[in-house]
PDB file of C-alpha atoms and ligand atoms in Angstrom:
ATOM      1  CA  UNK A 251      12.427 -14.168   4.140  1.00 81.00           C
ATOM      2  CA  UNK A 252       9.361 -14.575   2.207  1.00 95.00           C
ATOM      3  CA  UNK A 253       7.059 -13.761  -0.177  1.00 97.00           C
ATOM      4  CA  UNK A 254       3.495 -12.741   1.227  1.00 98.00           C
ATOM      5  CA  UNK A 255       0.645 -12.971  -1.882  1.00 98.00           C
ATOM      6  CA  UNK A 256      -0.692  -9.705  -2.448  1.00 98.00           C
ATOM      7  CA  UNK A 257      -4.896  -9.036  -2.358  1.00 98.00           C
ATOM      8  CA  UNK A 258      -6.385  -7.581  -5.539  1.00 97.00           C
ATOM      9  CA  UNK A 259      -9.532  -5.788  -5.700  1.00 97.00           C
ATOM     10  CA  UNK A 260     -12.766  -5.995  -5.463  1.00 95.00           C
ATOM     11  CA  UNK A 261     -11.783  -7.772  -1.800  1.00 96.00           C
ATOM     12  CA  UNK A 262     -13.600  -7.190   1.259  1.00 97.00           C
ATOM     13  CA  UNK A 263      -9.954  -7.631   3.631  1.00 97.00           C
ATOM     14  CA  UNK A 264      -9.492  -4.324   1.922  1.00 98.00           C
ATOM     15  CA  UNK A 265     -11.718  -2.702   2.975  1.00 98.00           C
ATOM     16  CA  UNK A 266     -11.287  -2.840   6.529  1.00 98.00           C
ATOM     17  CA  UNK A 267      -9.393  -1.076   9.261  1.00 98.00           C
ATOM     18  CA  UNK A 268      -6.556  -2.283  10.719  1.00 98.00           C
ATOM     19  CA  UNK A 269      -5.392  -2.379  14.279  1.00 98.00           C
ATOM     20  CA  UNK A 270      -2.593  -0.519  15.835  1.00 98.00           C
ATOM     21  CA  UNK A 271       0.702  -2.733  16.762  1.00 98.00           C
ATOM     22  CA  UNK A 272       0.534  -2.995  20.156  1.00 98.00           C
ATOM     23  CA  UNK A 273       4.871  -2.933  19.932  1.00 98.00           C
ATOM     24  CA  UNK A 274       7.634  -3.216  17.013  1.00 98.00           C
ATOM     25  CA  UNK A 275       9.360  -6.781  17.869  1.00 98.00           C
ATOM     26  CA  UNK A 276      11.212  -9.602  16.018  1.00 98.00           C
ATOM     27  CA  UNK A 277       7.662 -10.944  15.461  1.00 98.00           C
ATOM     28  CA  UNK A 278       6.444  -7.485  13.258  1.00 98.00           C
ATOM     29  CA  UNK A 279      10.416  -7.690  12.063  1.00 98.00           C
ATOM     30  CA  UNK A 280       9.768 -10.493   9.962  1.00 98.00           C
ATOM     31  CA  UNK A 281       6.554  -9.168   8.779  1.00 98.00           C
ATOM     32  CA  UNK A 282       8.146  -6.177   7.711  1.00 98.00           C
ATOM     33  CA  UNK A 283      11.288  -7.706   5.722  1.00 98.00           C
ATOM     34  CA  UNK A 284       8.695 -10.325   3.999  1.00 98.00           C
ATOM     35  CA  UNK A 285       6.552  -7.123   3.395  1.00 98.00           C
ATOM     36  CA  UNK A 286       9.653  -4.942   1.793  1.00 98.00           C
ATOM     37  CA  UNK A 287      10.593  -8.316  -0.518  1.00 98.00           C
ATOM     38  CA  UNK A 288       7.236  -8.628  -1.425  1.00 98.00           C
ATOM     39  CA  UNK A 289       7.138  -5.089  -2.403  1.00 98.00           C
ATOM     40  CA  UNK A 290      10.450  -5.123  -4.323  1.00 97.00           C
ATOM     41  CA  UNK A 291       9.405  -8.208  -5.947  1.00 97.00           C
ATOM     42  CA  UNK A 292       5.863  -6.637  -7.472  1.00 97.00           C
ATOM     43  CA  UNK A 293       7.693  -4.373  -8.356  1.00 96.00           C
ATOM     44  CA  UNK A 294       6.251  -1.390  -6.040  1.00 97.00           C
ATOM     45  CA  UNK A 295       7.071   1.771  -4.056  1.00 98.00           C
ATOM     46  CA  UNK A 296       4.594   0.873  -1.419  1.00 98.00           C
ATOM     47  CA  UNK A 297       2.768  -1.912   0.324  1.00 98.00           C
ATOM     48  CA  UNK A 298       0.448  -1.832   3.342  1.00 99.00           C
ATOM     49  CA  UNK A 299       0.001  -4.583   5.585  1.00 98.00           C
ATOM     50  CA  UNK A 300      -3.595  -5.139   5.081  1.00 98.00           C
ATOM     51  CA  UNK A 301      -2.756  -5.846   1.182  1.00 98.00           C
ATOM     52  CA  UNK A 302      -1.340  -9.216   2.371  1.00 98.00           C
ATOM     53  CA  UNK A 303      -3.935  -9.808   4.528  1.00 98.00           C
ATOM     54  CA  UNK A 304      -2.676  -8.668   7.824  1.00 98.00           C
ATOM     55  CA  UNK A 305      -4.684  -6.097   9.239  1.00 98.00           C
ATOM     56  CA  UNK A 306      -1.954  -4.420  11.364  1.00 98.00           C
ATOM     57  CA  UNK A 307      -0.800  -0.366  10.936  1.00 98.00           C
ATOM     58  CA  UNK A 308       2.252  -1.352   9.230  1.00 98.00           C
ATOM     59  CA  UNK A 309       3.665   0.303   6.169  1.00 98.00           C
ATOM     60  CA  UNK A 310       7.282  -0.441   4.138  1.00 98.00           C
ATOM     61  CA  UNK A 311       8.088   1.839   1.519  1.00 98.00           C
ATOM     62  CA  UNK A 312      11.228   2.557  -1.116  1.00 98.00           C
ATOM     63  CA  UNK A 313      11.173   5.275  -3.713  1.00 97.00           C
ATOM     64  CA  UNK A 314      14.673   4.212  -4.617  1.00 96.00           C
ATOM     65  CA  UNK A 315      15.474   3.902  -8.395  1.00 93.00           C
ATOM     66  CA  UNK A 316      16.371   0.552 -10.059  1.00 86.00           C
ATOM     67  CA  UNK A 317      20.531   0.442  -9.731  1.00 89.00           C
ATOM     68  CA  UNK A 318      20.227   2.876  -7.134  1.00 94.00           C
ATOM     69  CA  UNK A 319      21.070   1.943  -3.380  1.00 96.00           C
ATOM     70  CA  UNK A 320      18.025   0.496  -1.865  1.00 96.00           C
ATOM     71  CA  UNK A 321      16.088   3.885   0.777  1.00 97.00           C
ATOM     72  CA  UNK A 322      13.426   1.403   2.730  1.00 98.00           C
ATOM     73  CA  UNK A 323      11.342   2.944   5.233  1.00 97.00           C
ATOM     74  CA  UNK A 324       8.819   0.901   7.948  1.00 98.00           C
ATOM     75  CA  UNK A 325       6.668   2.944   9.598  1.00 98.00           C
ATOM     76  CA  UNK A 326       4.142   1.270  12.111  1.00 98.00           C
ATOM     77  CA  UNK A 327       1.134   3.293  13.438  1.00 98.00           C
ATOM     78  CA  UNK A 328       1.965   6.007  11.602  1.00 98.00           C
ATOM     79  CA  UNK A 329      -0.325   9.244  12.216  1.00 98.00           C
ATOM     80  CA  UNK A 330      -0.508  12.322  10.256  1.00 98.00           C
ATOM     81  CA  UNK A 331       0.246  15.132  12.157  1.00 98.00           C
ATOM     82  CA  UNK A 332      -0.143  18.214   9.637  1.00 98.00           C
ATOM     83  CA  UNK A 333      -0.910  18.324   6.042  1.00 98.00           C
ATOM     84  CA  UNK A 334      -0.165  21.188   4.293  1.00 98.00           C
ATOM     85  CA  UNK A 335      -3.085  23.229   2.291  1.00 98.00           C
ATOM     86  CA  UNK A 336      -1.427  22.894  -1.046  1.00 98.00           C
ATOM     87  CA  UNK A 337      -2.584  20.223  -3.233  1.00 98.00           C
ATOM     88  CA  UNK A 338      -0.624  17.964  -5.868  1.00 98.00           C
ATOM     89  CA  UNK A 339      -1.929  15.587  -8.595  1.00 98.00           C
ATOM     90  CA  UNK A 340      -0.091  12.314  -9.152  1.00 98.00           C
ATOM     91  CA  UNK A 341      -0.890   9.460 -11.422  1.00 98.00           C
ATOM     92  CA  UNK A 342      -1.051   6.703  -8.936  1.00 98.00           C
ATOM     93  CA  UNK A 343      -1.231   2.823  -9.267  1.00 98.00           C
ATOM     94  CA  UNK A 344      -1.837   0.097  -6.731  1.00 98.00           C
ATOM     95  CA  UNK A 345      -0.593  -3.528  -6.478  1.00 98.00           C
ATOM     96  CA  UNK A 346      -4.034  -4.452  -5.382  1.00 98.00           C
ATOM     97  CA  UNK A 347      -5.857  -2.868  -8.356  1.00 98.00           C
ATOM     98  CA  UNK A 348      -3.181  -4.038 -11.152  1.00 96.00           C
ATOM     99  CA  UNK A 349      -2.820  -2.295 -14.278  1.00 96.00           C
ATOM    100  CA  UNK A 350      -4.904   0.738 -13.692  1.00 97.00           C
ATOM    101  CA  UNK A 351      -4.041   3.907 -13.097  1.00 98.00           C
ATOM    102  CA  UNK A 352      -5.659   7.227 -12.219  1.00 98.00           C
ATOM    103  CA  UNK A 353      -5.017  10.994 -11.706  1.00 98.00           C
ATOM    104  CA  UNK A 354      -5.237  11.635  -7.751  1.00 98.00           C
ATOM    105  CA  UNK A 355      -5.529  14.806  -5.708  1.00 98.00           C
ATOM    106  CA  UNK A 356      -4.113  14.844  -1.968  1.00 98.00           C
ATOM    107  CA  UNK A 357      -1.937  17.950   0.076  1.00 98.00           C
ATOM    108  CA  UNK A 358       0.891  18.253  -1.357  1.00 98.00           C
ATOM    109  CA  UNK A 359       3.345  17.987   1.641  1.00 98.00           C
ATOM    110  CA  UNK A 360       2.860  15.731   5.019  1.00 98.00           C
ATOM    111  CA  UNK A 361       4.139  15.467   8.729  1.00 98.00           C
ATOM    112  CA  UNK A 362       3.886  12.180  10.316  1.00 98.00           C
ATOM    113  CA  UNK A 363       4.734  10.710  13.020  1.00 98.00           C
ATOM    114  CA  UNK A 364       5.617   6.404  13.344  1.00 98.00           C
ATOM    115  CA  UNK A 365       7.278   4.206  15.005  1.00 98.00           C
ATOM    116  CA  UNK A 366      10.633   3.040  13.619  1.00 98.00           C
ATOM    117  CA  UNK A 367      12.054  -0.815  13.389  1.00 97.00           C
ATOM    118  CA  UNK A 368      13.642  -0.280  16.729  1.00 98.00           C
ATOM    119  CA  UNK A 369      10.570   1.049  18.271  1.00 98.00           C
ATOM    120  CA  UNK A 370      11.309   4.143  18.329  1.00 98.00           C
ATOM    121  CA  UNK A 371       9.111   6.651  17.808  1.00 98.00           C
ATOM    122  CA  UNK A 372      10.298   9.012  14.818  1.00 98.00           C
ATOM    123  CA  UNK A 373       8.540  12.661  13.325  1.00 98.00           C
ATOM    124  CA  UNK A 374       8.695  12.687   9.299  1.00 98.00           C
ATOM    125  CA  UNK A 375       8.377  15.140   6.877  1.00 98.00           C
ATOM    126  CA  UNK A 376       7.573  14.715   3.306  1.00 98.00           C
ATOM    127  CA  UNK A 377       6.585  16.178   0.045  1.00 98.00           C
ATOM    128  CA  UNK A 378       6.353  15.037  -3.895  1.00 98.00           C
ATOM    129  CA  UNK A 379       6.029  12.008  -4.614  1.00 98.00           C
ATOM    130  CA  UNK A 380       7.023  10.179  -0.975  1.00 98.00           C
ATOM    131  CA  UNK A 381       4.158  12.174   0.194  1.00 98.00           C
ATOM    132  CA  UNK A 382       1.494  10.947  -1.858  1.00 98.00           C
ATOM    133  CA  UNK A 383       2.949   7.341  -1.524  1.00 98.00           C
ATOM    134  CA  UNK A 384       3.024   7.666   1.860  1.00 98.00           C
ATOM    135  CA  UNK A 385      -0.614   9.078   1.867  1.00 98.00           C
ATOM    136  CA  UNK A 386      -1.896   6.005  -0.148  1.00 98.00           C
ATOM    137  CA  UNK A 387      -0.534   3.436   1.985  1.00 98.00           C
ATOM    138  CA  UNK A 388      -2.151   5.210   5.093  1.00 98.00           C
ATOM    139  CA  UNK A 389      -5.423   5.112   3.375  1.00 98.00           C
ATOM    140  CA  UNK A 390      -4.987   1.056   2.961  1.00 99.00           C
ATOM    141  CA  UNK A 391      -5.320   1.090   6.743  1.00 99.00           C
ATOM    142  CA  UNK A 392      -8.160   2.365   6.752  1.00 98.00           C
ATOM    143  CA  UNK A 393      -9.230   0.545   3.696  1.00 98.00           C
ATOM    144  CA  UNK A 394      -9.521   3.303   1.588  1.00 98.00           C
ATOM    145  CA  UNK A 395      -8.170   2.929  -2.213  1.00 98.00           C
ATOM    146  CA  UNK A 396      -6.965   4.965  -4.840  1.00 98.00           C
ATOM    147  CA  UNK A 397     -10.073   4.666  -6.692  1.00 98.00           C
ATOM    148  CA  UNK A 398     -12.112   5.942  -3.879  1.00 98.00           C
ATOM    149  CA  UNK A 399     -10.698   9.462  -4.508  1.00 98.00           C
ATOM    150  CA  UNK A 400     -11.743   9.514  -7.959  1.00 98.00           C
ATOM    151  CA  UNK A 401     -15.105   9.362  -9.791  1.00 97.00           C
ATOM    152  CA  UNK A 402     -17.749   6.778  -9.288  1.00 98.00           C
ATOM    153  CA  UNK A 403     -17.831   6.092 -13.373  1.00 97.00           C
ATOM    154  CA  UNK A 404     -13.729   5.632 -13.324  1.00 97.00           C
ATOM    155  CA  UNK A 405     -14.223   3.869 -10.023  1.00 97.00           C
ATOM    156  CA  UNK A 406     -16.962   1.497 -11.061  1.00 97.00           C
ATOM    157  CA  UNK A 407     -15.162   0.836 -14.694  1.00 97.00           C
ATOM    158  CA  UNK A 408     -12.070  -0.115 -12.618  1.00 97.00           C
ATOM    159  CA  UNK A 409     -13.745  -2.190 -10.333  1.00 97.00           C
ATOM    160  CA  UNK A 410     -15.922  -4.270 -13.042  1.00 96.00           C
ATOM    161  CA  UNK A 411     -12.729  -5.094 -14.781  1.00 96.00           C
ATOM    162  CA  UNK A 412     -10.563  -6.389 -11.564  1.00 96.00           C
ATOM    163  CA  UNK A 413     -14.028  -8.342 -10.652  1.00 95.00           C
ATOM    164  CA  UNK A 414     -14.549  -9.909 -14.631  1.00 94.00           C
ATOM    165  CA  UNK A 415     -10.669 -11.150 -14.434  1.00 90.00           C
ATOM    166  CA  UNK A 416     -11.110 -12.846 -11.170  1.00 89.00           C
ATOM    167  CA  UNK A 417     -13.865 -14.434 -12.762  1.00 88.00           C
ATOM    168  CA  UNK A 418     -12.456 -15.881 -15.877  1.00 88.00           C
ATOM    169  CA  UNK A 419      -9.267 -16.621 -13.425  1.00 81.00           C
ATOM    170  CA  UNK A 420     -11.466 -18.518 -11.115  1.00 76.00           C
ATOM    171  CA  UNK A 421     -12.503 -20.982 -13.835  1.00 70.00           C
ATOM    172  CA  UNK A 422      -9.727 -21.467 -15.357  1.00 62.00           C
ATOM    173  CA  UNK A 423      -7.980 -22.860 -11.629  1.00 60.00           C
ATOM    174  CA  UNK A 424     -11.166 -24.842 -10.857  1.00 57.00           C
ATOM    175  CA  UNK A 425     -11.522 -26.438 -14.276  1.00 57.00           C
ATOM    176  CA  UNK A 426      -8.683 -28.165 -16.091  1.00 57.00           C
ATOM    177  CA  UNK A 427     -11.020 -28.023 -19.313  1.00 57.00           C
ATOM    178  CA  UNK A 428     -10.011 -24.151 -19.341  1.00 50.00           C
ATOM    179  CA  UNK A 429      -6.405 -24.523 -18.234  1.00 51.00           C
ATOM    180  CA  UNK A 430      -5.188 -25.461 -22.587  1.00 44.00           C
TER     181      UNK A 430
HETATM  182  O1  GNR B 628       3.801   0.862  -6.525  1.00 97.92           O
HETATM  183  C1  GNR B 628       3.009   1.785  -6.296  1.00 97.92           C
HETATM  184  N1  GNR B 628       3.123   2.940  -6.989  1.00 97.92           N
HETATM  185  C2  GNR B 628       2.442   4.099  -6.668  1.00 97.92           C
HETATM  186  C3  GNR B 628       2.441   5.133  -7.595  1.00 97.92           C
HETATM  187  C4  GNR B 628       1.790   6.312  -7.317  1.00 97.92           C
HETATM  188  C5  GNR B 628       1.152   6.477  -6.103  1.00 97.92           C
HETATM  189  C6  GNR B 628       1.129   5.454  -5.188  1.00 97.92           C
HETATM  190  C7  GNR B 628       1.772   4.272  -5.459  1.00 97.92           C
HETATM  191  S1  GNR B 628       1.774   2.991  -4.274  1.00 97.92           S
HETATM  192  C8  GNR B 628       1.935   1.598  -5.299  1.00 97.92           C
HETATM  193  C9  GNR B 628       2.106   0.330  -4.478  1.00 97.92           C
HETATM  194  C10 GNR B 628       0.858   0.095  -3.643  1.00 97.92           C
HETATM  195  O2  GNR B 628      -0.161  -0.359  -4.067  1.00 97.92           O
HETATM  196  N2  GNR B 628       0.898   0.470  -2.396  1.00 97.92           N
HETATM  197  O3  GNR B 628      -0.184   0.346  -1.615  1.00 97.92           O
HETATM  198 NI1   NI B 629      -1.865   0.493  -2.952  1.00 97.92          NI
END
């Protein structure tokens, strides 16, 4: 098991599309059980592959509380396959745009269909909040982000501020002047 770092915003491996898996093996195994740690570690619901810099379809998700038994899904090329007409608003948050946070509008209720750790291939259906989780990490593969739904202002203010703190983070690692 391992920890995988996790890209923040404004990155360009974001913004790309990731391949399908060609097959679930041991190989994508391990991916996924460093990608669920990772995840629980953040601490997040959600993490798409391409956020650690893999740019595979792969998706691990748990909406299971804190205390609660632990409810992890992996879904690999996972493909909507009806959303419903309804909409919902959630306030969503990303590991890759830390600490910001912004009202987004998506259908309300999803089918998909994925395949499982055992290569199986698997129908879901979902609604609430696993819906618009699940929604968000399928946008990663197509390096789409949260803020893309929203206004360019909110987007732009978001964006400035995740690119100014990689700036003042930058100099701080490259000159020990800045690290006391
Ligand atoms: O941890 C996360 N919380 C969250 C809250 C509302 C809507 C979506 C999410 S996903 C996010 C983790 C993440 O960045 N996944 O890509
Ligand atoms: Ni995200």
């Amino acid at each position: 098991m391992a920890l995988l770092p996790i890209i923040t915003a404004p990155d360009p491996r974001l913004k790309r599309i990731a391949k399908p898996v060609a097959r679930v093996d041991d190989e994508l195994r391990q991916l996924m059980d460093d990608m669920l740690e990772t995840m629980y570690r953040a601490p997040g619901i959600g993490l798409a592959a391409p956020q650690v810099g893999v740019l595979k379809r792969l998706v691990v998700l748990d909406l299971s509380k804190e205390g609660e038994d632990r409810r992890p899904y992996v879904l690999a090329n996972p493909e909507l396959t009806w959303v419903s007409g309804e909409d919902a608003a959630y306030e969503e948050g990303c590991l890759s745009l830390p600490d910001h946070y912004a009202e987004v509008v998506r259908p309300s209720s999803i089918e998909l269909s994925y395949l499982d750790r055992d290569n199986e291939r698997r129908k879901l259906s979902a609604e609430g909040l696993l819906a618009t989780c699940i929604q968000h990490e399928l946008d990663h593969l197509d390096g789409v982000l949260f803020v893309d739904h929203i206004s360019a202002l909110k987007r732009n203010m978001i964006l400035r501020k995740l690119l100014k703190a990689k700036k003042s983070d930058k100099v701080t690692d490259a000159d020990p002047a800045h690290v006391l």
